[in-house]
Amino acid sequence: MNYEFNWELVLTGEYGQWIVEGLIKTLQISSVSIVFAMLLGTLVAVFRMTHFKPLQWIALAFTEFFRNTPLLVQIFFWYFGSYSILPNVVNEWLYDHNFEFASGVIALSVYTSAFIAEEIRSGVNSIPKTQLEASRACGLSFIQAMSYVILPQAFRIIIPPLISQFLNLIKNSSLVMTIGVMELTYMARQIESYTFHGFEAFTVATLIYICISLVVSFLITQYNKYFMRQVQY
Amino acid sequence: MHWEVVWNNLDYFLWGAYPDGPLGGLAMSIMLALGGIFGAFWLGLGAGLMRLSHLRMLRYPATVYIEVIRGTPLLMLIFWFYFLAPIALGRTLPEAESALVAFIVFTGAYIAEIVRAGVLALPRGQMEAARSTGLSHVQAMTFVILPQALRNMIPSFVNQFVSLTKDTSLAYIIGVNELTRAATQVNNRTMNAPTEIFIAIAVLYFIICYVLTSLSRRLERRLARGQGPG
């Protein structure tokens, strides 16, 4: 073993800058994706719970398909293969803007939305059915009952699992390095190929990911404690 | 659409260049997933039981292992083992082996949590009764607690196996010739059918994962029926 550890190289100067830039890009792509994933996931979950069969089937097929295929394959699909199924206008717009970032966001949000839809569905199912019946009986439409009565209650319960989905999303965002989005893992890899000090670079990046996840799980625990105090069953 | 690209390369997607060359494609993905889940089971069982132990010197290392690995992206771990091997062993490890080590270590942490939850889900009285009949803690674990707990954990293990099967696609990045890599190779070679190729391999992964997921759902219902309340 004749490996010289050189932490300074990775932590300071240009390479340290790279790590910071990568972290910022990771947080950027994760937060943009989580917004879209939440919107899409809620939509799919509502589809899943309507009484209109075709919508249910579409939502079911959506969740099953995107949950049961690897994220990496989905990323490649959106990056390499989406041009032939998207309309030309969309393609041109995407090529003019940051195509890597956009396909990364699409892949991450579609994948995560399938999981979020399931979380929301189980959250809504945990609200007693009588709530829906009561609000329908008050004269609210299905959509009104959902948006004013059921979803606000359900969201309170599913915040912890949603946050851990967000955590998964941050970890999964490392995969977009394969299509050239310069996020944290990409930068670590880059430092490895410039300096051959991969061990240090990956350690630093790993520690950053772990810090993020420890902070987030601390928040979940705090929320759970707070929530348990609020609701005394 | 150029679906003939997919049909012409289907054997390459399924088993790579085998028997003329090394095994690859879906067969390789499945091998990685099977090897990974086998290793991860034993690692996870050990770590999960350590996590439950009353001895701090067993509990703390297991907790650190589980928390650290669960907070790290799998991709990071794969790079880690891939670039650590030359430092630790003085020589490079074949790609498939470093990927396999990463899979085992990664999935082991999740299995450990499943084991912990499964053991904690059993009524406390089981352990107390076993201990009071004169069994030692280890005996009670091996003969009373684990056989019951493991049975309840089977659906979770299957789910973990499904996500490992999906995760084997990450071995692509360090150059293991599994399904995703086979697809990108064919894609680079043909250049005209990326949509079809990636849909096709997504479907291949989907078939395997979906069959397993439905199996685990059925098992869950079966096990739930087999056990009355309390």
PDB file of N, CA and C in Angstrom, chain A residues 13-46:
ATOM      1  N   GLY A  13      -8.825  25.143  -2.848  1.00  0.00           N
ATOM      2  CA  GLY A  13      -8.512  25.562  -4.201  1.00  0.00           C
ATOM      3  C   GLY A  13      -9.592  25.205  -5.199  1.00  0.00           C
ATOM      4  N   GLU A  14      -9.175  24.951  -6.415  1.00  0.00           N
ATOM      5  CA  GLU A  14     -10.096  24.728  -7.516  1.00  0.00           C
ATOM      6  C   GLU A  14     -10.999  23.519  -7.252  1.00  0.00           C
ATOM      7  N   TYR A  15     -10.384  22.455  -6.718  1.00  0.00           N
ATOM      8  CA  TYR A  15     -11.162  21.223  -6.543  1.00  0.00           C
ATOM      9  C   TYR A  15     -12.194  21.381  -5.432  1.00  0.00           C
ATOM     10  N   GLY A  16     -11.811  22.134  -4.368  1.00  0.00           N
ATOM     11  CA  GLY A  16     -12.788  22.428  -3.331  1.00  0.00           C
ATOM     12  C   GLY A  16     -13.970  23.199  -3.904  1.00  0.00           C
ATOM     13  N   GLN A  17     -13.637  24.135  -4.808  1.00  0.00           N
ATOM     14  CA  GLN A  17     -14.660  24.919  -5.496  1.00  0.00           C
ATOM     15  C   GLN A  17     -15.607  24.001  -6.276  1.00  0.00           C
ATOM     16  N   TRP A  18     -15.009  23.003  -6.950  1.00  0.00           N
ATOM     17  CA  TRP A  18     -15.823  22.050  -7.716  1.00  0.00           C
ATOM     18  C   TRP A  18     -16.832  21.350  -6.826  1.00  0.00           C
ATOM     19  N   ILE A  19     -16.344  20.910  -5.654  1.00  0.00           N
ATOM     20  CA  ILE A  19     -17.239  20.203  -4.735  1.00  0.00           C
ATOM     21  C   ILE A  19     -18.417  21.108  -4.359  1.00  0.00           C
ATOM     22  N   VAL A  20     -18.111  22.373  -4.062  1.00  0.00           N
ATOM     23  CA  VAL A  20     -19.182  23.306  -3.676  1.00  0.00           C
ATOM     24  C   VAL A  20     -20.169  23.477  -4.828  1.00  0.00           C
ATOM     25  N   GLU A  21     -19.622  23.687  -6.033  1.00  0.00           N
ATOM     26  CA  GLU A  21     -20.504  23.833  -7.198  1.00  0.00           C
ATOM     27  C   GLU A  21     -21.378  22.601  -7.377  1.00  0.00           C
ATOM     28  N   GLY A  22     -20.760  21.424  -7.200  1.00  0.00           N
ATOM     29  CA  GLY A  22     -21.507  20.174  -7.345  1.00  0.00           C
ATOM     30  C   GLY A  22     -22.630  20.089  -6.342  1.00  0.00           C
ATOM     31  N   LEU A  23     -22.325  20.462  -5.083  1.00  0.00           N
ATOM     32  CA  LEU A  23     -23.351  20.414  -4.038  1.00  0.00           C
ATOM     33  C   LEU A  23     -24.514  21.330  -4.407  1.00  0.00           C
ATOM     34  N   ILE A  24     -24.170  22.551  -4.900  1.00  0.00           N
ATOM     35  CA  ILE A  24     -25.232  23.492  -5.274  1.00  0.00           C
ATOM     36  C   ILE A  24     -26.097  22.896  -6.385  1.00  0.00           C
ATOM     37  N   LYS A  25     -25.440  22.294  -7.383  1.00  0.00           N
ATOM     38  CA  LYS A  25     -26.188  21.696  -8.497  1.00  0.00           C
ATOM     39  C   LYS A  25     -27.077  20.556  -7.992  1.00  0.00           C
ATOM     40  N   THR A  26     -26.542  19.731  -7.083  1.00  0.00           N
ATOM     41  CA  THR A  26     -27.347  18.643  -6.509  1.00  0.00           C
ATOM     42  C   THR A  26     -28.594  19.195  -5.840  1.00  0.00           C
ATOM     43  N   LEU A  27     -28.403  20.251  -5.020  1.00  0.00           N
ATOM     44  CA  LEU A  27     -29.557  20.813  -4.316  1.00  0.00           C
ATOM     45  C   LEU A  27     -30.532  21.444  -5.301  1.00  0.00           C
ATOM     46  N   GLN A  28     -29.983  22.092  -6.346  1.00  0.00           N
ATOM     47  CA  GLN A  28     -30.853  22.697  -7.357  1.00  0.00           C
ATOM     48  C   GLN A  28     -31.735  21.651  -8.022  1.00  0.00           C
ATOM     49  N   ILE A  29     -31.072  20.610  -8.577  1.00  0.00           N
ATOM     50  CA  ILE A  29     -31.853  19.632  -9.346  1.00  0.00           C
ATOM     51  C   ILE A  29     -32.827  18.907  -8.425  1.00  0.00           C
ATOM     52  N   SER A  30     -32.416  18.661  -7.174  1.00  0.00           N
ATOM     53  CA  SER A  30     -33.328  17.960  -6.261  1.00  0.00           C
ATOM     54  C   SER A  30     -34.535  18.822  -5.936  1.00  0.00           C
ATOM     55  N   SER A  31     -34.314  20.127  -5.685  1.00  0.00           N
ATOM     56  CA  SER A  31     -35.476  20.914  -5.274  1.00  0.00           C
ATOM     57  C   SER A  31     -36.419  21.172  -6.448  1.00  0.00           C
ATOM     58  N   VAL A  32     -35.863  21.401  -7.643  1.00  0.00           N
ATOM     59  CA  VAL A  32     -36.762  21.567  -8.796  1.00  0.00           C
ATOM     60  C   VAL A  32     -37.555  20.279  -9.003  1.00  0.00           C
ATOM     61  N   SER A  33     -36.860  19.137  -8.928  1.00  0.00           N
ATOM     62  CA  SER A  33     -37.548  17.867  -9.187  1.00  0.00           C
ATOM     63  C   SER A  33     -38.607  17.573  -8.144  1.00  0.00           C
ATOM     64  N   ILE A  34     -38.337  17.905  -6.884  1.00  0.00           N
ATOM     65  CA  ILE A  34     -39.317  17.540  -5.861  1.00  0.00           C
ATOM     66  C   ILE A  34     -40.613  18.325  -6.072  1.00  0.00           C
ATOM     67  N   VAL A  35     -40.500  19.562  -6.556  1.00  0.00           N
ATOM     68  CA  VAL A  35     -41.720  20.334  -6.804  1.00  0.00           C
ATOM     69  C   VAL A  35     -42.563  19.648  -7.877  1.00  0.00           C
ATOM     70  N   PHE A  36     -41.922  19.304  -8.997  1.00  0.00           N
ATOM     71  CA  PHE A  36     -42.666  18.625 -10.062  1.00  0.00           C
ATOM     72  C   PHE A  36     -43.175  17.268  -9.605  1.00  0.00           C
ATOM     73  N   ALA A  37     -42.342  16.553  -8.834  1.00  0.00           N
ATOM     74  CA  ALA A  37     -42.751  15.225  -8.380  1.00  0.00           C
ATOM     75  C   ALA A  37     -43.967  15.310  -7.477  1.00  0.00           C
ATOM     76  N   MET A  38     -44.007  16.333  -6.631  1.00  0.00           N
ATOM     77  CA  MET A  38     -45.164  16.492  -5.751  1.00  0.00           C
ATOM     78  C   MET A  38     -46.429  16.746  -6.567  1.00  0.00           C
ATOM     79  N   LEU A  39     -46.319  17.673  -7.552  1.00  0.00           N
ATOM     80  CA  LEU A  39     -47.489  17.999  -8.364  1.00  0.00           C
ATOM     81  C   LEU A  39     -47.979  16.758  -9.103  1.00  0.00           C
ATOM     82  N   LEU A  40     -47.043  16.105  -9.812  1.00  0.00           N
ATOM     83  CA  LEU A  40     -47.413  14.937 -10.595  1.00  0.00           C
ATOM     84  C   LEU A  40     -47.915  13.807  -9.697  1.00  0.00           C
ATOM     85  N   GLY A  41     -47.233  13.618  -8.571  1.00  0.00           N
ATOM     86  CA  GLY A  41     -47.609  12.541  -7.655  1.00  0.00           C
ATOM     87  C   GLY A  41     -49.010  12.738  -7.097  1.00  0.00           C
ATOM     88  N   THR A  42     -49.328  13.974  -6.724  1.00  0.00           N
ATOM     89  CA  THR A  42     -50.673  14.250  -6.217  1.00  0.00           C
ATOM     90  C   THR A  42     -51.712  13.959  -7.287  1.00  0.00           C
ATOM     91  N   LEU A  43     -51.406  14.412  -8.518  1.00  0.00           N
ATOM     92  CA  LEU A  43     -52.330  14.186  -9.623  1.00  0.00           C
ATOM     93  C   LEU A  43     -52.577  12.687  -9.824  1.00  0.00           C
ATOM     94  N   VAL A  44     -51.484  11.913  -9.856  1.00  0.00           N
ATOM     95  CA  VAL A  44     -51.624  10.471 -10.072  1.00  0.00           C
ATOM     96  C   VAL A  44     -52.417   9.834  -8.936  1.00  0.00           C
ATOM     97  N   ALA A  45     -52.136  10.274  -7.702  1.00  0.00           N
ATOM     98  CA  ALA A  45     -52.843   9.694  -6.561  1.00  0.00           C
ATOM     99  C   ALA A  45     -54.337   9.993  -6.647  1.00  0.00           C
ATOM    100  N   VAL A  46     -54.677  11.213  -7.057  1.00  0.00           N
ATOM    101  CA  VAL A  46     -56.094  11.563  -7.179  1.00  0.00           C
ATOM    102  C   VAL A  46     -56.746  10.733  -8.290  1.00  0.00           C
TER     103      VAL A  46
END
